[in-house]
Short mmCIF file of N, CA and C in Angstrom, two decimals:
data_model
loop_
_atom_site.label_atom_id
_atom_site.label_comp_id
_atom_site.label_asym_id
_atom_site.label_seq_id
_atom_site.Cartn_x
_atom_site.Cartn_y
_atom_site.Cartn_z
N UNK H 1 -13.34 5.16 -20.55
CA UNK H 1 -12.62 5.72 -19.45
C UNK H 1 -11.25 6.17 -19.97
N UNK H 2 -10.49 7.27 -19.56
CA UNK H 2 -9.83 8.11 -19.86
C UNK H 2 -8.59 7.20 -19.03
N UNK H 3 -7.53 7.76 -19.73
CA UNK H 3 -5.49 7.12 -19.28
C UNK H 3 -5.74 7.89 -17.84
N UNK H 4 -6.39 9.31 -17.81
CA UNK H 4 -5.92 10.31 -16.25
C UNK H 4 -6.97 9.05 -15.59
N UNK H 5 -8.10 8.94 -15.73
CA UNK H 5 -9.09 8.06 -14.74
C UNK H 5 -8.33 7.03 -14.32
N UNK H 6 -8.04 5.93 -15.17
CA UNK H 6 -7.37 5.05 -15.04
C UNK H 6 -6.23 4.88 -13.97
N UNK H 7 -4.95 6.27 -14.33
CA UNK H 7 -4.23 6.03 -13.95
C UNK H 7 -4.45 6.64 -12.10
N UNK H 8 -5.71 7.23 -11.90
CA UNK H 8 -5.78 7.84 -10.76
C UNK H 8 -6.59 6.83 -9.65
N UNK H 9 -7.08 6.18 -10.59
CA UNK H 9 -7.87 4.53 -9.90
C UNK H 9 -6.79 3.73 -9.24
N UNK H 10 -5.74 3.90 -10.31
CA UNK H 10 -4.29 2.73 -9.46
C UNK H 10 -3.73 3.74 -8.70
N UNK H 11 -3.90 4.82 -8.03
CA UNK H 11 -3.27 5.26 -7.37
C UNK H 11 -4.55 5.48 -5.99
N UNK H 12 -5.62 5.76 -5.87
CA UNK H 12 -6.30 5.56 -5.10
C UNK H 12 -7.02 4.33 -4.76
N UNK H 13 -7.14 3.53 -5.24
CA UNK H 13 -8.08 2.15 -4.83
C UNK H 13 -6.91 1.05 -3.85
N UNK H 14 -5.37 1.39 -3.77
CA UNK H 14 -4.75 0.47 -2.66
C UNK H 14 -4.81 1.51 -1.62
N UNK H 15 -5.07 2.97 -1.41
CA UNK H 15 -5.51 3.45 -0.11
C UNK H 15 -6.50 3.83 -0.03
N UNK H 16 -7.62 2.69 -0.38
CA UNK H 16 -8.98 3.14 0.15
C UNK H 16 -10.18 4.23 -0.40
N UNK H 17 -9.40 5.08 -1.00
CA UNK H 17 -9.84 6.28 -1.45
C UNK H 17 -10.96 5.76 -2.97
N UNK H 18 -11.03 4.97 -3.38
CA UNK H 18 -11.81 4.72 -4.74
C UNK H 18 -12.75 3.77 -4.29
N UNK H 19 -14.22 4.56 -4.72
CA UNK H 19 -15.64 3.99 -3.70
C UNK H 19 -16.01 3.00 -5.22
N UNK H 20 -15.91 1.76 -5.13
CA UNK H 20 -16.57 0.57 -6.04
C UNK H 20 -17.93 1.07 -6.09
N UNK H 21 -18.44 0.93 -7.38
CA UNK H 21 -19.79 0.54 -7.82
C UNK H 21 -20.10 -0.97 -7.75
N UNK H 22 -20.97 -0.88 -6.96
CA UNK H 22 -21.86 -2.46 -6.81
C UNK H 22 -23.08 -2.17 -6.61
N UNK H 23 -23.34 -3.31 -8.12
CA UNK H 23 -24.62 -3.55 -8.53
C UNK H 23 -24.99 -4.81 -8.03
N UNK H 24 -26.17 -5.05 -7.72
CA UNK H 24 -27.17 -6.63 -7.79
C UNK H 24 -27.21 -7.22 -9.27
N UNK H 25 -26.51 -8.35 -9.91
CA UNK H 25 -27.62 -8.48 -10.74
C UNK H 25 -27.33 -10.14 -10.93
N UNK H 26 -27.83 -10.50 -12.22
CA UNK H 26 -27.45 -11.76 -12.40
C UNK H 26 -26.24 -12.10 -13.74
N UNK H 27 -25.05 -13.07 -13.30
CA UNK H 27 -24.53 -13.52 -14.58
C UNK H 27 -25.11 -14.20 -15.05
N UNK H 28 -25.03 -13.77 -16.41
CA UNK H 28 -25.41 -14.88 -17.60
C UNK H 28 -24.39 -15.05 -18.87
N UNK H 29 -23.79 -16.69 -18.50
CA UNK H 29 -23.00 -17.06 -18.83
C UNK H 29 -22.94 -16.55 -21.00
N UNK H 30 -24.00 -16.96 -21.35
CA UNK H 30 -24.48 -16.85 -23.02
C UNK H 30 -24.09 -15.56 -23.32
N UNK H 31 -24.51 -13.76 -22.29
CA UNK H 31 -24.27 -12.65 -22.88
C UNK H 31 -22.99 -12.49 -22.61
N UNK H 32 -22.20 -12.83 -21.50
CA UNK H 32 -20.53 -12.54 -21.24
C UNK H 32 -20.33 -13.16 -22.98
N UNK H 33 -20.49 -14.30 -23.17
CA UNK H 33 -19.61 -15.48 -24.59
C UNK H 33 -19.90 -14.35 -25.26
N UNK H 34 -21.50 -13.84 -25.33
CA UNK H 34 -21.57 -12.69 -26.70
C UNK H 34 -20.56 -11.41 -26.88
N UNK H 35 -20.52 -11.04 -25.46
CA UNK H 35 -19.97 -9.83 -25.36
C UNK H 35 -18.16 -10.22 -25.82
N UNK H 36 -17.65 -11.58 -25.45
CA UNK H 36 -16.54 -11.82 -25.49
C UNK H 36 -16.18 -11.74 -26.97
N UNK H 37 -17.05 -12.28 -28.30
CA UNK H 37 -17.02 -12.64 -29.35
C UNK H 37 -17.46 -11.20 -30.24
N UNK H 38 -18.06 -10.32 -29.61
CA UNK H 38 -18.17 -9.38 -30.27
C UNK H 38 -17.13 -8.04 -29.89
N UNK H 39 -15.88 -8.47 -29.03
CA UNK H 39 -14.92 -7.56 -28.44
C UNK H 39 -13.48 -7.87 -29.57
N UNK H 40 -13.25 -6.79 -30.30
CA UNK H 40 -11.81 -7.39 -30.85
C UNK H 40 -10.89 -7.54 -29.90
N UNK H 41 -10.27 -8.69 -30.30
CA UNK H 41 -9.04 -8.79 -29.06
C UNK H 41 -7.64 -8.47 -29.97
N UNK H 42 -6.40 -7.78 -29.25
CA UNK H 42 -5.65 -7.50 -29.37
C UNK H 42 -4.58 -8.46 -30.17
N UNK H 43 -4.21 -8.18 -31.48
CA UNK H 43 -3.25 -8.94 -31.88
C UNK H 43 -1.86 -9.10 -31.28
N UNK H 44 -1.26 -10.31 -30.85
CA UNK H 44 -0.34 -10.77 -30.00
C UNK H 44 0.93 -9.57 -30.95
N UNK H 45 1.98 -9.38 -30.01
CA UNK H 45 3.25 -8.48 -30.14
C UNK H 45 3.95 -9.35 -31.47
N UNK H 46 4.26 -8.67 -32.23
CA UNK H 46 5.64 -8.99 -33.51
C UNK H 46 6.36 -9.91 -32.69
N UNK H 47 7.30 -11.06 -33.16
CA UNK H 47 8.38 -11.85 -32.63
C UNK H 47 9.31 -10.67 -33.48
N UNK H 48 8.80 -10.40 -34.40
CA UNK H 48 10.00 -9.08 -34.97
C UNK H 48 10.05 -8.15 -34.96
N UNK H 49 11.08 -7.50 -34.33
CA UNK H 49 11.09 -6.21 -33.45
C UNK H 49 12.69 -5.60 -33.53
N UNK H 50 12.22 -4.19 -33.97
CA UNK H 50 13.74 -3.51 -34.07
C UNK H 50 14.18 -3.55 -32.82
N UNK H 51 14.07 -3.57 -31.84
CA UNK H 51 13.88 -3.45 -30.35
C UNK H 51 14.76 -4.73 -29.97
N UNK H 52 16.12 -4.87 -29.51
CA UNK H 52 16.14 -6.11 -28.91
C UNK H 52 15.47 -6.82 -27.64
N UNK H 53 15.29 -7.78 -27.42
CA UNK H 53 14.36 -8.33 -26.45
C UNK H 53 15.54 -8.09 -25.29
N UNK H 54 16.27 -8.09 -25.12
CA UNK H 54 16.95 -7.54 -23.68
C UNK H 54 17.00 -6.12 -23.32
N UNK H 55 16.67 -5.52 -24.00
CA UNK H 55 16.47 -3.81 -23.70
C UNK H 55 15.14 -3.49 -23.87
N UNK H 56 14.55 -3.67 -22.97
CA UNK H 56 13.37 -3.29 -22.55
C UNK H 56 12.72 -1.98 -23.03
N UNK H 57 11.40 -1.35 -23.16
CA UNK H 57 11.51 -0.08 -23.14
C UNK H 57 10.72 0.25 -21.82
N UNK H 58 12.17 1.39 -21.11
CA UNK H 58 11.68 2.25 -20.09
C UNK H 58 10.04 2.39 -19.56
N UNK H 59 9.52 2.66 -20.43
CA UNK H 59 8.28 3.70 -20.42
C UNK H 59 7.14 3.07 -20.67
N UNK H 60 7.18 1.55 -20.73
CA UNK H 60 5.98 1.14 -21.58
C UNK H 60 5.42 0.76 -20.33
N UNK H 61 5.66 0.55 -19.21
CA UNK H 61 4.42 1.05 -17.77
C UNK H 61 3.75 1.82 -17.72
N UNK H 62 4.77 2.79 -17.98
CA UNK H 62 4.42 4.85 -17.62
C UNK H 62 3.11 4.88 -17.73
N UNK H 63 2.14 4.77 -18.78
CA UNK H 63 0.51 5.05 -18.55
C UNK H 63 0.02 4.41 -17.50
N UNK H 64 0.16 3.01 -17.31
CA UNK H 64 -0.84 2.13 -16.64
C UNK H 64 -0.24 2.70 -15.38
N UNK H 65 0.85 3.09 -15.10
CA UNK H 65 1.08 3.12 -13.23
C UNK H 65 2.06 1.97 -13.33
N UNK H 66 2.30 0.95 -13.60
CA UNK H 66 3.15 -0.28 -13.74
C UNK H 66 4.91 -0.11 -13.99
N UNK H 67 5.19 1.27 -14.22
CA UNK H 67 6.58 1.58 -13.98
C UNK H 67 6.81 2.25 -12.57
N UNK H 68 6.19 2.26 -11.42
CA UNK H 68 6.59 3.38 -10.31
C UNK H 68 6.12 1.86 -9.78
N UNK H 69 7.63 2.27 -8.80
CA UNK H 69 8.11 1.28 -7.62
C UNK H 69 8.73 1.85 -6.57
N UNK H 70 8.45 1.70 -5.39
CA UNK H 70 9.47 1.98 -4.45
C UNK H 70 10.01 0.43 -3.47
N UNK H 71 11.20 0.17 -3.64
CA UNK H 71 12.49 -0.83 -3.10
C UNK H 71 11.79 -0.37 -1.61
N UNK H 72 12.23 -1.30 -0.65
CA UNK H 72 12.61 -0.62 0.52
C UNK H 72 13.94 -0.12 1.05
N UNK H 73 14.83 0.17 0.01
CA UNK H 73 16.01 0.84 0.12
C UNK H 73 15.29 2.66 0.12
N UNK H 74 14.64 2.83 -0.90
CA UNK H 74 13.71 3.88 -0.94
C UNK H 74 12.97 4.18 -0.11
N UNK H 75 12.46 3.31 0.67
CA UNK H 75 11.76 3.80 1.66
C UNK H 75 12.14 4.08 2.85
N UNK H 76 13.25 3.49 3.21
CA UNK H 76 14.09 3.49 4.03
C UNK H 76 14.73 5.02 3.98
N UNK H 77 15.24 5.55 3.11
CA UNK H 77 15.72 6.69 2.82
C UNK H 77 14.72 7.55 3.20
N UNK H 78 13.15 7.73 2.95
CA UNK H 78 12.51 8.36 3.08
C UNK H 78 12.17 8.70 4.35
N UNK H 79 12.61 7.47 5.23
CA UNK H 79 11.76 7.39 6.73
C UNK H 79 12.94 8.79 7.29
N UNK H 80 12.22 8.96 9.01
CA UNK H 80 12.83 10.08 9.72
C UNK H 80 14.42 9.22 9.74
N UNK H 81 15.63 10.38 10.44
CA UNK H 81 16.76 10.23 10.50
C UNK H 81 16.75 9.12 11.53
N UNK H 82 17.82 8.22 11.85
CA UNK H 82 17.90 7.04 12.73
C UNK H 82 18.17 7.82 14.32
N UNK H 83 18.75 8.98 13.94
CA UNK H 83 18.97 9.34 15.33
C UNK H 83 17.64 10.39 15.84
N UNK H 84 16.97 9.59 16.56
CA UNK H 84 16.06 10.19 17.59
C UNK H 84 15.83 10.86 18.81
N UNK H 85 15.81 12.18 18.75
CA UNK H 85 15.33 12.76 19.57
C UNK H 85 14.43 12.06 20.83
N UNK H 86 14.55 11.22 21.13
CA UNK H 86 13.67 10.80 22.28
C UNK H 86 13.23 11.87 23.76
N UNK H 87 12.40 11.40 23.72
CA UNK H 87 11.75 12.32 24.97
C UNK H 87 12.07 11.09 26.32
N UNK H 88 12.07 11.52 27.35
CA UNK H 88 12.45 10.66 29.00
C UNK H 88 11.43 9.70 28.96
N UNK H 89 12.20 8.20 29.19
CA UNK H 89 11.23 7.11 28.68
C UNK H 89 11.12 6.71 27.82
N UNK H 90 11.29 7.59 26.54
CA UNK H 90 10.37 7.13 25.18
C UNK H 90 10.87 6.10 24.58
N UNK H 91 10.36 5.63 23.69
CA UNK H 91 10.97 4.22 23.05
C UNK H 91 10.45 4.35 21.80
N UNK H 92 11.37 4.15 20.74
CA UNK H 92 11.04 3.61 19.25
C UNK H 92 10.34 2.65 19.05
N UNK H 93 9.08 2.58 18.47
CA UNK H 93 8.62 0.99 17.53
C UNK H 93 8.83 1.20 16.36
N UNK H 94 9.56 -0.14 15.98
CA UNK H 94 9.44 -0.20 14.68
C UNK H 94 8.91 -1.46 13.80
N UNK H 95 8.83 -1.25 12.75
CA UNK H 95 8.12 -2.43 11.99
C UNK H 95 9.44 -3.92 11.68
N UNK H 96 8.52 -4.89 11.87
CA UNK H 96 8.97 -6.08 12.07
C UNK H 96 9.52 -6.47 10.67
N UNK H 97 7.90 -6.02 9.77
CA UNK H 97 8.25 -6.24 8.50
C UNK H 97 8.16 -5.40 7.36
N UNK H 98 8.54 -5.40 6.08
CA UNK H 98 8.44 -4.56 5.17
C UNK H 98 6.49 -4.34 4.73
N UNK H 99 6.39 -3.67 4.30
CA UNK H 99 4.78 -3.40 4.23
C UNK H 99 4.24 -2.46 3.57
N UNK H 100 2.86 -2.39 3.65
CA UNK H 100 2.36 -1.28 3.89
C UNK H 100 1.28 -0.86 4.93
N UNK H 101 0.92 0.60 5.35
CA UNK H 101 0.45 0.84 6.64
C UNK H 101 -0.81 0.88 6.05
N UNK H 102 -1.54 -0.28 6.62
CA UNK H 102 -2.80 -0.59 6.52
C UNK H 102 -3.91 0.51 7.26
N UNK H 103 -3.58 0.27 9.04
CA UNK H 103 -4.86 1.24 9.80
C UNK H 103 -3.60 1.83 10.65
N UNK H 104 -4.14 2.98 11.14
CA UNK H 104 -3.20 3.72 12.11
C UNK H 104 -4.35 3.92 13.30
N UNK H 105 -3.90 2.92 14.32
CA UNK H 105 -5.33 2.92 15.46
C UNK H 105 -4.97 4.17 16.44
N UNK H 106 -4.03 4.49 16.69
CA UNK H 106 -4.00 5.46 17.73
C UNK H 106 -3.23 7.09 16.72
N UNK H 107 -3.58 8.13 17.88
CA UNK H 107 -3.06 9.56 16.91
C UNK H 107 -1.74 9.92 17.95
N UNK H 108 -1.42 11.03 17.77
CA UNK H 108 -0.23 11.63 18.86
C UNK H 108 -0.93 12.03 19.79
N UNK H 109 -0.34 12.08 21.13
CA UNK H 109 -1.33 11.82 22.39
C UNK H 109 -2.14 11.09 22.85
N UNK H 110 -2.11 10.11 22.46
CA UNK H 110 -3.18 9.07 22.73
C UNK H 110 -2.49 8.32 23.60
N UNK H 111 -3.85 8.15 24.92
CA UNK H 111 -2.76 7.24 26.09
C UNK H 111 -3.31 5.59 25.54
N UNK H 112 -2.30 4.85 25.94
CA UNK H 112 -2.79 3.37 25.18
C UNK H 112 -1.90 2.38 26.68
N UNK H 113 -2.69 0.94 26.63
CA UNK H 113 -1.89 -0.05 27.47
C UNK H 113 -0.89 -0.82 26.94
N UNK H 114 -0.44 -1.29 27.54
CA UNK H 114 0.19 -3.02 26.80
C UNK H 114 -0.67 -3.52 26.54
N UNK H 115 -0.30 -3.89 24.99
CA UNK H 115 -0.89 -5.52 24.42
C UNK H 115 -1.97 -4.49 23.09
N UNK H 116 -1.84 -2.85 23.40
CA UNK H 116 -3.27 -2.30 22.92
C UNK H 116 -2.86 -2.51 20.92
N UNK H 117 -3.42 -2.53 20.62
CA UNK H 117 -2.86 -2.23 18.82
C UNK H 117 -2.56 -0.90 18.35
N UNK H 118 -1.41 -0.64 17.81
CA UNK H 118 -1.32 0.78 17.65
C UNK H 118 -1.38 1.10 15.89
N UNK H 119 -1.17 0.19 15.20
CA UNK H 119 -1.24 0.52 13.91
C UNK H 119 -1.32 -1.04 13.28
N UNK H 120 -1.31 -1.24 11.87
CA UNK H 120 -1.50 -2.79 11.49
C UNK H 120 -0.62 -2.47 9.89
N UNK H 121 0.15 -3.44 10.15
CA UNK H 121 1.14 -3.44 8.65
C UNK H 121 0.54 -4.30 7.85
N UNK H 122 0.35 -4.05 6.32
CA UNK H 122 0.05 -5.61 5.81
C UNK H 122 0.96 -5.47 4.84
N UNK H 123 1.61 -7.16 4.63
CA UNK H 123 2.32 -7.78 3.86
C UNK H 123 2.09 -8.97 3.47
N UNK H 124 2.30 -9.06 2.14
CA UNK H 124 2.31 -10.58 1.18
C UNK H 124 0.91 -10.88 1.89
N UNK H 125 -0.20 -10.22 1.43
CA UNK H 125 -1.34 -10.28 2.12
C UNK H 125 -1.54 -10.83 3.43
N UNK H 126 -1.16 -10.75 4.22
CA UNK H 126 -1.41 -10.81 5.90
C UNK H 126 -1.22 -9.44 6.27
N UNK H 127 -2.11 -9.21 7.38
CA UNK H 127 -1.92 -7.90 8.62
C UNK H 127 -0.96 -8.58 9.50
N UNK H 128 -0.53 -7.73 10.20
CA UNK H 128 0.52 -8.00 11.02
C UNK H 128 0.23 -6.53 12.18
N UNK H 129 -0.21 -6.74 13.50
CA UNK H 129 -0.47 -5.79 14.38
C UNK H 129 0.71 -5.36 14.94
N UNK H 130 0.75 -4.13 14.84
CA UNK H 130 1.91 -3.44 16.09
C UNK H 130 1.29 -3.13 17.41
N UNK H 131 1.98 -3.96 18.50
CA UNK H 131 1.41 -3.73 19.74
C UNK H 131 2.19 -3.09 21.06
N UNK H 132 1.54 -2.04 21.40
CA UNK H 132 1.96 -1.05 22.28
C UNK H 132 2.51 -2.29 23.38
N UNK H 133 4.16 -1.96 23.98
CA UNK H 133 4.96 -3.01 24.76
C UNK H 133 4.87 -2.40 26.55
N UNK H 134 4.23 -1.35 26.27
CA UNK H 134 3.74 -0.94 27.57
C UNK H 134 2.78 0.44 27.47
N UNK H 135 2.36 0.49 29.28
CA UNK H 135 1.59 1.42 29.32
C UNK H 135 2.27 2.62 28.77
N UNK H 136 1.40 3.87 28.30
CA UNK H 136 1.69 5.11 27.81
C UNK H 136 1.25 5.81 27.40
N UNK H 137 2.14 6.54 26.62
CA UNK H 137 0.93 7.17 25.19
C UNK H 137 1.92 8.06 24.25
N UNK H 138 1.40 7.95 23.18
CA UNK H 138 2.31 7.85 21.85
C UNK H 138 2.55 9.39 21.87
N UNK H 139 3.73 9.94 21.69
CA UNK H 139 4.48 10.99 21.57
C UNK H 139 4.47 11.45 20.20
N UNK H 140 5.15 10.29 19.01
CA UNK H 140 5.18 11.02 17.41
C UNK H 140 4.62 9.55 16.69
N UNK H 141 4.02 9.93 15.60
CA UNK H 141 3.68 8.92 14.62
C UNK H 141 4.69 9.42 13.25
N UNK H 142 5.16 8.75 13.02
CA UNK H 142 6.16 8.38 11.72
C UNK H 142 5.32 8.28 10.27
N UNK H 143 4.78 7.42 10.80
CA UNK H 143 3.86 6.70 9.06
C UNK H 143 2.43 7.27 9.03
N UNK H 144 2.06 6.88 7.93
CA UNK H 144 0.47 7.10 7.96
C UNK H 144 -0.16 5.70 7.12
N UNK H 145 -1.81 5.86 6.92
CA UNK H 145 -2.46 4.85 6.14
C UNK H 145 -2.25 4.89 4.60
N UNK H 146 -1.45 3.65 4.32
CA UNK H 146 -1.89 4.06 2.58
C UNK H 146 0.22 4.25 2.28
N UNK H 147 1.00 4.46 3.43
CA UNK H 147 2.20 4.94 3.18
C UNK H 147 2.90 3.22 3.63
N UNK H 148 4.04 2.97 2.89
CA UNK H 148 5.58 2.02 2.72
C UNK H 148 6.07 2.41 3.48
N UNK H 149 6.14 0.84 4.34
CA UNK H 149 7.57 0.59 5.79
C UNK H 149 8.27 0.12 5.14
N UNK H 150 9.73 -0.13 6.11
CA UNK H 150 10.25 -1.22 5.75
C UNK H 150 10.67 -1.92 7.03
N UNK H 151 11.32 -3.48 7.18
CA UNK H 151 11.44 -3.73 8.21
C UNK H 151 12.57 -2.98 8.70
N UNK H 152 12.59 -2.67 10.08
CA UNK H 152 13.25 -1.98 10.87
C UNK H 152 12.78 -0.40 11.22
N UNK H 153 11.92 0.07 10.47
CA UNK H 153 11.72 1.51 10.15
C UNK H 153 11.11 1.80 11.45
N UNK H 154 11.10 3.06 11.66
CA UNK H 154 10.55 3.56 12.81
C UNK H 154 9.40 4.30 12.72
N UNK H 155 8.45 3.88 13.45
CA UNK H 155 6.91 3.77 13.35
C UNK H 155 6.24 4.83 14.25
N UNK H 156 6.84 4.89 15.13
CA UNK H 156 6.14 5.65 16.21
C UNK H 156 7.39 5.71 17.40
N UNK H 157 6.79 6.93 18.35
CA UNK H 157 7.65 7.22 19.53
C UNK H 157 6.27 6.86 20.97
N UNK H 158 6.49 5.92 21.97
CA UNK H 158 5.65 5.10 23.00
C UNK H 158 6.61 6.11 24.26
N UNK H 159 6.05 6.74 24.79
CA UNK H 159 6.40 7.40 26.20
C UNK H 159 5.68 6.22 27.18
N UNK H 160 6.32 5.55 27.83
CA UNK H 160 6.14 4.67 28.80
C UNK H 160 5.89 5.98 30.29
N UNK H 161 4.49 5.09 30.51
CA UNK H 161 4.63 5.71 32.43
C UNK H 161 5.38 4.98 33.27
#
């Protein structure tokens, strides 16, 4: 498998997008040992290195995907402006916690109740539901599936009847 495959696997398989191969079969403990013993394994890093050990190098993520991060200072920046256009009634939701947007249950226009689920954040592996605080129906969606909240961010616009 190729660095582009690779690196396009870590970018699609946390939103869903990369379909697993699954097979039936059986482990057998004896051919893994074989396969393990007939794999060269990687000789451990030099302790000696022109390189001092406090200066890192930049780039040595860069292939795997393991250097790209976004803070939620970054994401924060990214979200819409704080000042909202609200429509008569409308009300901001926003996320409780920092995340990512797991499912987006409702679209724009969608009439929804209290209590209904409108999207689901997950963090530090838990979901965490956002729940419509009254009757309505959603005016703007902010985020999508697969996209970084942060807490406070603004998620959606709820037109209350």
């Amino acid at each position: 498998m190729s660095a582009e495959e690779l690196l396009k696997i870590r970018e699609d398989f946390p939103l869903g997008r990369y379909q697993l191969k699954i097979e039936e079969t059986t482990f057998s403990l004896r051919e893994y040992n074989a396969f393990l013993a007939a794999t060269p394994t990687p000789s451990p890093p030099s302790r000696r290195s022109s390189r001092p050990r406090s200066m890192p190098n930049a780039s040595a993520g860069a292939p795997s995907g393991q250097a790209d991060y976004a803070s939620d200072l970054t994401v924060a920046e990214a979200a819409p402006d704080s000042e909202l256009d609200l429509p008569e009634n409308g009300r901001a939701i926003a996320s409780h916690v920092a995340g990512n947007v797991w499912k987006v249950e409702v679209e724009e226009g969608a009439a929804v109740k209290q209590g209904d689920t409108l999207l689901i954040i997950e963090s530090m592996k838990m979901e965490f539901a956002v729940l419509a605080q009254c009757d309505g129906h959603v005016h703007k969606v902010f985020c999508r599936e697969g996209g970084q909240v942060s807490a406070g961010q603004d998620l959606l616009v709820l037109v209350s009847e």
